[in-house]
Tab-separated table of C-alpha atoms and ligand atoms in Angstrom:
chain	number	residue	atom	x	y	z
A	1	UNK	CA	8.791	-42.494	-18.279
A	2	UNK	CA	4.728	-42.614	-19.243
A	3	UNK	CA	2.687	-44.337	-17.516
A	4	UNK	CA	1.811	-47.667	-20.175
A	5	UNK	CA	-1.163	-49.703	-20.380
A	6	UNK	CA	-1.473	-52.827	-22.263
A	7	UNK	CA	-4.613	-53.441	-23.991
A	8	UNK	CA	-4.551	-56.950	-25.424
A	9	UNK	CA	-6.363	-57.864	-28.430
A	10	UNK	CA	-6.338	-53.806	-28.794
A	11	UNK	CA	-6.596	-53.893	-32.551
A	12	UNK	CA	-10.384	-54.408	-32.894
A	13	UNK	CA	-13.598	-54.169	-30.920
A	14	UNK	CA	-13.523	-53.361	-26.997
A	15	UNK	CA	-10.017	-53.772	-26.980
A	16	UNK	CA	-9.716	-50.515	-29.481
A	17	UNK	CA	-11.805	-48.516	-27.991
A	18	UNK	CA	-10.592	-49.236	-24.722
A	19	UNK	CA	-6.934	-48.360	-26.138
A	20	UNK	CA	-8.218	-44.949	-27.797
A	21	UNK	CA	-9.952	-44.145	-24.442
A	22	UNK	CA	-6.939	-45.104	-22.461
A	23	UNK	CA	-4.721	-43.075	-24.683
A	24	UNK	CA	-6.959	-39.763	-23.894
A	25	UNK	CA	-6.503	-40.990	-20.031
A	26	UNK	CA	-3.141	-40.049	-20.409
A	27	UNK	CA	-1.946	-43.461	-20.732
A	28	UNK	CA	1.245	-44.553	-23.663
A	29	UNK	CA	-0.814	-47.618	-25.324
A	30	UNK	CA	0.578	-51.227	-25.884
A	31	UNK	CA	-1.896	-52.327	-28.589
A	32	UNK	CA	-1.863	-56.156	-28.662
A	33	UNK	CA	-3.259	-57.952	-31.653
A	34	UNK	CA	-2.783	-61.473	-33.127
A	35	UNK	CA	-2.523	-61.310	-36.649
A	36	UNK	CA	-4.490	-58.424	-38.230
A	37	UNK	CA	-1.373	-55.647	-37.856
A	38	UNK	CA	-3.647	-53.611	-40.435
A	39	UNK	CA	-5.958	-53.074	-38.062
A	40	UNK	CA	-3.841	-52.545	-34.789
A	41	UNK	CA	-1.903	-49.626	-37.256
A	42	UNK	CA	-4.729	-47.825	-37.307
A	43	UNK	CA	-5.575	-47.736	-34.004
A	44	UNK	CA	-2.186	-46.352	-33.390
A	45	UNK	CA	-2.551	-44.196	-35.995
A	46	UNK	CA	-5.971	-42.752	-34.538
A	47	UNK	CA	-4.402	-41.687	-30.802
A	48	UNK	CA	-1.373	-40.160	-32.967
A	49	UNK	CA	-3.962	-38.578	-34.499
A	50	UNK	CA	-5.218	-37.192	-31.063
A	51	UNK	CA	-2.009	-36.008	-29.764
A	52	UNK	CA	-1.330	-39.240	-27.941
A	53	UNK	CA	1.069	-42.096	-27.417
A	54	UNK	CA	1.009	-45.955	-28.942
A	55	UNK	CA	2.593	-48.958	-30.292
A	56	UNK	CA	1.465	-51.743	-31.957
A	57	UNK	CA	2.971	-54.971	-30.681
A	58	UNK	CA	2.006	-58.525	-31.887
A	59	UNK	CA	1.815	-61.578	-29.718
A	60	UNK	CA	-0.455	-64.479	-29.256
A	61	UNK	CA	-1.817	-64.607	-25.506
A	62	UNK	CA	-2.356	-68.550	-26.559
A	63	UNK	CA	2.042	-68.538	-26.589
A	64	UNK	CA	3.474	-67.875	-23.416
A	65	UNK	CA	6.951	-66.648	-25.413
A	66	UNK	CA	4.812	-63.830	-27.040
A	67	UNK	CA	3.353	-62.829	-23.535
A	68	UNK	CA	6.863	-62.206	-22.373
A	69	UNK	CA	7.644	-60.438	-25.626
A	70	UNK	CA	4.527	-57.971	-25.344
A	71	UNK	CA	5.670	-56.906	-22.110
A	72	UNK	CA	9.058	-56.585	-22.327
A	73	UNK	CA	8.023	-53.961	-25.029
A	74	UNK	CA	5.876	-52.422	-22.870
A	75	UNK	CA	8.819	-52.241	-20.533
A	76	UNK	CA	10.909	-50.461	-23.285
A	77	UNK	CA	7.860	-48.001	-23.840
A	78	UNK	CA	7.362	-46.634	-20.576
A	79	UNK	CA	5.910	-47.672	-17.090
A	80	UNK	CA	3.278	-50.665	-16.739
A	81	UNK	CA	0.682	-49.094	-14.468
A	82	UNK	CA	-2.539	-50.677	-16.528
A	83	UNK	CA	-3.481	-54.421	-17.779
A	84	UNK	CA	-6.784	-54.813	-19.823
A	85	UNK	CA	-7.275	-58.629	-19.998
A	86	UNK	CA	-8.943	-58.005	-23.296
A	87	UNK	CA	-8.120	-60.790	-26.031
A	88	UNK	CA	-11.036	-63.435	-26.078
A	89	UNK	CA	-12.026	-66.038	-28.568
A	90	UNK	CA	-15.451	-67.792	-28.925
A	91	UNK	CA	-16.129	-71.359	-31.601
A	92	UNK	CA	-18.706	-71.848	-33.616
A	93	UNK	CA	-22.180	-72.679	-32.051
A	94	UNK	CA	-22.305	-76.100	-30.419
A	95	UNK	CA	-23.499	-78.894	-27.978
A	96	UNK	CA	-21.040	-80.006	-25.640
A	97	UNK	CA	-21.434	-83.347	-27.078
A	98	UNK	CA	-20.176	-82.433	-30.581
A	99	UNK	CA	-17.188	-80.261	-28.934
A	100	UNK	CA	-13.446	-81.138	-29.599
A	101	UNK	CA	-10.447	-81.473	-27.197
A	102	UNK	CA	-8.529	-79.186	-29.175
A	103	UNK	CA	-11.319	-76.435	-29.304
A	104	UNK	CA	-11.397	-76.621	-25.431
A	105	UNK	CA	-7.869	-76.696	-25.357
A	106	UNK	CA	-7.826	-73.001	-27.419
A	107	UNK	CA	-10.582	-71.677	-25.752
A	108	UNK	CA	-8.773	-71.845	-22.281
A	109	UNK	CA	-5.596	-71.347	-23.450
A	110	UNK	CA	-6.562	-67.936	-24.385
A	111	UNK	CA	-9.155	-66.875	-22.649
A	112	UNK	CA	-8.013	-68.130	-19.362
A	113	UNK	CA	-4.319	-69.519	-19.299
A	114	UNK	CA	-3.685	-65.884	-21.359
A	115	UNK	CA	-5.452	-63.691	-19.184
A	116	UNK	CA	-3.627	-65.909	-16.338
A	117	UNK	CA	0.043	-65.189	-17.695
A	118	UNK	CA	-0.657	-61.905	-18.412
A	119	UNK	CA	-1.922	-60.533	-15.227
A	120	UNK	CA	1.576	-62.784	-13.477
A	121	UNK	CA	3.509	-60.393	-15.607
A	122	UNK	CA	1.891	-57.298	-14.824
A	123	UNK	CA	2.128	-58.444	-11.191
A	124	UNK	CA	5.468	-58.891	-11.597
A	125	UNK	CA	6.216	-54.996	-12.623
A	126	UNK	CA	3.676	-53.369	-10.341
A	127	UNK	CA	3.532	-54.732	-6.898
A	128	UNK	CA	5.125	-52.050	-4.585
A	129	UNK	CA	6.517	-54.951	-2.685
A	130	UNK	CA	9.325	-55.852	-5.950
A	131	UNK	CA	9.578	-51.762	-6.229
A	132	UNK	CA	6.274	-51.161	-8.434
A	133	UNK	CA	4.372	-47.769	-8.432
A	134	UNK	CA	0.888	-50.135	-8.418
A	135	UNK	CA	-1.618	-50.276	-11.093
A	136	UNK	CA	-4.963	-51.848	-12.227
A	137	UNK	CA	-5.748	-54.737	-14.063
A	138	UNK	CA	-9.513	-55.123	-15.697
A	139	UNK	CA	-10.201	-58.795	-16.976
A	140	UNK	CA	-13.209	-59.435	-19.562
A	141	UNK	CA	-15.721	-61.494	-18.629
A	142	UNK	CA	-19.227	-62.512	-19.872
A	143	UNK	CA	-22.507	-62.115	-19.232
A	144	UNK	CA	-22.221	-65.348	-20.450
A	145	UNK	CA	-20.500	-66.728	-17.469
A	146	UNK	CA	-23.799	-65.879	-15.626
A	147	UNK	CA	-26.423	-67.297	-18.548
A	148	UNK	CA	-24.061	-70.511	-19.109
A	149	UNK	CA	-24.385	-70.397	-23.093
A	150	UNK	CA	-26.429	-73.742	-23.407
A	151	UNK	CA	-26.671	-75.057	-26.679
A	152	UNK	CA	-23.852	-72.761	-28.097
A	153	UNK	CA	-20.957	-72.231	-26.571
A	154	UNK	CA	-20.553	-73.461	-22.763
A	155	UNK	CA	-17.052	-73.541	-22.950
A	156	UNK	CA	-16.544	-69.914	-23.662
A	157	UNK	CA	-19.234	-69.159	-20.852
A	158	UNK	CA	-17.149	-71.802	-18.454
A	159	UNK	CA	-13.853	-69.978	-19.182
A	160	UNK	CA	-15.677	-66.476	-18.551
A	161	UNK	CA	-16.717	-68.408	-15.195
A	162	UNK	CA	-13.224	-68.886	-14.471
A	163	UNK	CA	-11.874	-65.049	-15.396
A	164	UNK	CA	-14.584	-64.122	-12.774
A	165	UNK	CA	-13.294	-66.174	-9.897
A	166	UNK	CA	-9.694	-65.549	-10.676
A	167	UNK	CA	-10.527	-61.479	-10.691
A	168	UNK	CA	-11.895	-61.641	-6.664
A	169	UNK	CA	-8.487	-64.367	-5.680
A	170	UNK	CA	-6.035	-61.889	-7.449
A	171	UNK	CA	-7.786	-58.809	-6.303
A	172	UNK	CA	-7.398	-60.331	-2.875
A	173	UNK	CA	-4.026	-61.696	-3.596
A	174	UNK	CA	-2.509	-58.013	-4.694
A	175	UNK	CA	-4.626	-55.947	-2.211
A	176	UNK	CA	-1.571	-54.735	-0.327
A	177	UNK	CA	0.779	-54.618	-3.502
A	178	UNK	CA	-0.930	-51.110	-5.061
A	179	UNK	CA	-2.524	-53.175	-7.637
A	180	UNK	CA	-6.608	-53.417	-7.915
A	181	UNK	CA	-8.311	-55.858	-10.039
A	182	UNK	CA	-11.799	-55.459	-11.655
A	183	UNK	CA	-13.524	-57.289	-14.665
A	184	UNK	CA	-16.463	-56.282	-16.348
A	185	UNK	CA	-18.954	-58.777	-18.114
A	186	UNK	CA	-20.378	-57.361	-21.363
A	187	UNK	CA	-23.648	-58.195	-22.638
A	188	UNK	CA	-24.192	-58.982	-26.571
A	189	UNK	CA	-21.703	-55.888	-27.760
A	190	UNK	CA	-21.751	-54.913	-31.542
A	191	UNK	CA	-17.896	-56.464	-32.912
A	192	UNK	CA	-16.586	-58.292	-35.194
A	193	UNK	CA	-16.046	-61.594	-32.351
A	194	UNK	CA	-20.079	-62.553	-33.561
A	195	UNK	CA	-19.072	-63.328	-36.893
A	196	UNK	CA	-15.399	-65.147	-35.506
A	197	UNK	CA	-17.836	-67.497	-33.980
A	198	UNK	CA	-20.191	-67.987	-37.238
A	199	UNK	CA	-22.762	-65.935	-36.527
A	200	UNK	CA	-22.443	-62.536	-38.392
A	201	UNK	CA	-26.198	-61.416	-37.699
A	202	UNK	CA	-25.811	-62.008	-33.827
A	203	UNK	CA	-26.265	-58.664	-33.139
A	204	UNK	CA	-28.820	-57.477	-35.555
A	205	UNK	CA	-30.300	-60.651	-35.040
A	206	UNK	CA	-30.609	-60.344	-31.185
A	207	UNK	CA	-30.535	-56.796	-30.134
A	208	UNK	CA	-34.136	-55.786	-30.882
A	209	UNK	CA	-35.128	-58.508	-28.067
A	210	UNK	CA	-32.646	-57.316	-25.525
A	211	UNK	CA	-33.878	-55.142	-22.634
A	212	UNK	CA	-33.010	-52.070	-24.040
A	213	UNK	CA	-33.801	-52.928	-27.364
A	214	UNK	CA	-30.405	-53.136	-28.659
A	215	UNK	CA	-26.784	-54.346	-28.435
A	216	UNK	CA	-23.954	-52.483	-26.354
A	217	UNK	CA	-21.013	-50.298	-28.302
A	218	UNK	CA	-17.764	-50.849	-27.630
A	219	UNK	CA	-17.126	-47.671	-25.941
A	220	UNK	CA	-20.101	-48.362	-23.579
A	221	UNK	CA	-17.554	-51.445	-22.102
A	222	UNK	CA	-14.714	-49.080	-22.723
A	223	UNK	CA	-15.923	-46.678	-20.259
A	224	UNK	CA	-16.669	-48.764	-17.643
A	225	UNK	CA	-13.057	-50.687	-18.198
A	226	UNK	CA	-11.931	-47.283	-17.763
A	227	UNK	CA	-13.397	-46.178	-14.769
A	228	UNK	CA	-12.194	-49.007	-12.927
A	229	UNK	CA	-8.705	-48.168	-13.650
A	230	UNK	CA	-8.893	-44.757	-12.624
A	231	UNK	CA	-8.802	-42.606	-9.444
A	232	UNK	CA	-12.259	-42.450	-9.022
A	233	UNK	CA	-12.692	-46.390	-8.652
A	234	UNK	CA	-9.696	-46.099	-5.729
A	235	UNK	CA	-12.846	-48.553	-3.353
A	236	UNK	CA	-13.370	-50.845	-6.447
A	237	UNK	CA	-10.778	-53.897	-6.258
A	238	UNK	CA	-12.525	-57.533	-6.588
A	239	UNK	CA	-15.621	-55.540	-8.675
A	240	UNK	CA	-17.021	-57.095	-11.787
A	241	UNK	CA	-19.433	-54.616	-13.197
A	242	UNK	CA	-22.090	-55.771	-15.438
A	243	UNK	CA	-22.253	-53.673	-18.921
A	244	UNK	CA	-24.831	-55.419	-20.574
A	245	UNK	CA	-28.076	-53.634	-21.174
A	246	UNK	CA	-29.817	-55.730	-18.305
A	247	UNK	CA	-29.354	-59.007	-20.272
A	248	UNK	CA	-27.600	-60.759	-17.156
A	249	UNK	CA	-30.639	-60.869	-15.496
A	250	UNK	CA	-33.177	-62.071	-17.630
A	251	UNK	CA	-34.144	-66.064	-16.591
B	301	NAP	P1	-13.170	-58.993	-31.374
B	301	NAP	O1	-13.925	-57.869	-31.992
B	301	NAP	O2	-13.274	-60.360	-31.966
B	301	NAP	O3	-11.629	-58.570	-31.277
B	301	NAP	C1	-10.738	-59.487	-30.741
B	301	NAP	C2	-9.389	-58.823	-30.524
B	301	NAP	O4	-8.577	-59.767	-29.828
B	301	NAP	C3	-8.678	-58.493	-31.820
B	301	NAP	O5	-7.893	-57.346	-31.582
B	301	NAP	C4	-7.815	-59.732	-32.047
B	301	NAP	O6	-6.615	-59.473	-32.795
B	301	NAP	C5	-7.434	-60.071	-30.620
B	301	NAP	N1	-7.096	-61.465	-30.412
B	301	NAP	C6	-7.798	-62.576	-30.720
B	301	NAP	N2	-7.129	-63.679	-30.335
B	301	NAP	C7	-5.972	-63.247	-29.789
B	301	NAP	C8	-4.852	-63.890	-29.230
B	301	NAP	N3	-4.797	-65.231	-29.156
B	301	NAP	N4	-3.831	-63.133	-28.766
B	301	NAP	C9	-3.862	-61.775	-28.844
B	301	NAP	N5	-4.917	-61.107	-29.361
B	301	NAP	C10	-5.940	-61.838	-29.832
B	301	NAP	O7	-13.570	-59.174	-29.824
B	301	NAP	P2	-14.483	-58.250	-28.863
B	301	NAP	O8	-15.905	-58.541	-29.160
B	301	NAP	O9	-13.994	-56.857	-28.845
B	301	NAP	O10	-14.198	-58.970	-27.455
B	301	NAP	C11	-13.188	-58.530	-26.572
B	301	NAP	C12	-13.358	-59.248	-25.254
B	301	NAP	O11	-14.667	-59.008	-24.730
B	301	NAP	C13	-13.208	-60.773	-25.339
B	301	NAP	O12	-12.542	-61.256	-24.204
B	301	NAP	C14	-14.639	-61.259	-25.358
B	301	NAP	O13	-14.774	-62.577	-24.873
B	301	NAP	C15	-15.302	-60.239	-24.445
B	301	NAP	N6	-16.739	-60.127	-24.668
B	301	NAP	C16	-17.231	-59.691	-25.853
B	301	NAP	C17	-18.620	-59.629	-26.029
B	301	NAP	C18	-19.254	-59.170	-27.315
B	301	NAP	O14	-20.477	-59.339	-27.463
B	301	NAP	N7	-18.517	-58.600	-28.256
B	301	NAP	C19	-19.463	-60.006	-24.981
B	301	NAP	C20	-18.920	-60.438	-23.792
B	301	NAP	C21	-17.556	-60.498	-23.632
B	301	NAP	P3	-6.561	-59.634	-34.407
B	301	NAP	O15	-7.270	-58.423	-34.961
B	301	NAP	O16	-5.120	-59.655	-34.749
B	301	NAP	O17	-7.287	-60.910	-34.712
């Protein structure tokens, strides 16, 4: 049986290159997506292309029956050994004043309550304790749980807040089950999630004023997602690693 990782959300962005990359790692690749199967087939298509090893397997992270369903086809696929926490949604641009329950409601729903049920699962197949051969789990996270998105989008930044306290209790929660847990918090990356929120020109917009002059790539938060899962990150549980150009710490 392969070794599987689930990428959610693998269809597009960090999530596809982090599926690609995993593929090359040796890895059979769950590739999650919502609704856009066009784009999740190619992704599949492109590690075929490579010599490697994927499915494509809708499922809303928002619908705890589709969780269930993306893993139990994981199961079917191979051996969970790998969870990228990668599905994320951000709103348009707004005051907290002028924010919806319902919009709050989605936003943690998916990017927390999701991430949540989806690391239980994994959990549930890895620990060594319920006869598990371990694994790693990477969350995403924000820069923007740092910065606090005033003025745009605090709720995403809050729920990025609460994927980076949950990543140090379940790292510390799995230590002795052969399972480590890491997150990293991208800066302003260059994908399509800019334009989900209403602003297409974030990145051309913005990345000339960054620290190093421009937005991140995909495979720049790819690589570091990767890293943590591997060998040579076996000291790295509870990390969140920073992959955003120095943004983080401007005031
Ligand atoms: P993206 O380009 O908008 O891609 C989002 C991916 O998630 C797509 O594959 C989409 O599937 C899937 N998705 C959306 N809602 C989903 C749901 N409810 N259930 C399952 N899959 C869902 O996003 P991205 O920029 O790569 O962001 C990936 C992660 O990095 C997110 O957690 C985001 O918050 C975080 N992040 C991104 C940035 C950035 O600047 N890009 C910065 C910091 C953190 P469909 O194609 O089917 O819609």
């Amino acid at each position: 049986m392969p070794d599987v990782m689930i990428v959610t959300g693998g269809s597009r962005g960090i999530g596809a290159a982090t599926a690609i990359l995993g593929a090359k790692a040796g890895y059979a690749v769950v590739v999650n997506y919502a609704s856009n199967r066009e784009a999740a087939d190619k992704v599949v298509a492109a590690i075929a292309a490579d010599g490697g090893s994927a499915i494509a397997v809708r499922g809303d992270v928002g619908v705890e029956a589709d969780i269930l369903a993306i893993f139990e086809a994981a199961d079917r696929f191979g051996t969970l050994t790998a969870l990228v926490n990668n599905a994320g949604v951000v709103d348009a641009a707004l005051p907290l004043a002028e924010m919806s329950a319902a919009r709050l409601d989605r936003m943690f729903r998916i990017n927390v309550t999701g991430s949540l049920l989806c690391a239980r699962e994994a959990v549930r197949r890895m620990a060594t304790s319920r006869g598990g051969k371990g694994g790693g789990i990477v969350n995403l996270s924000s820069v923007a749980a740092k910065l606090g998105g005033p003025g745009q989008y605090v709720d995403y930044a809050a729920s990025k807040g609460a994927i980076d306290t949950f990543t140090v209790g379940l790292a510390k929660e799995v230590i002795d089950e052969g399972i480590r847990v890491g997150a990293v918090r991208p800066g302003i990356i260059d994908t399509d999630i800019h334009a989900s929120g209403g602003q297409p020109n974030r990145v051309a917009e913005l990345g000339p004023g960054l620290p190093m002059r421009r937005a991140g790539t995909a495979e720049e938060v790819a690589k570091a997602i990767l890293w943590l899962l591997s060998e040579e990150a076996s000291y790295s549980t509870g990390a969140i690693i920073d992959v955003s150009g120095a943004r983080s710490i401007l005031p």
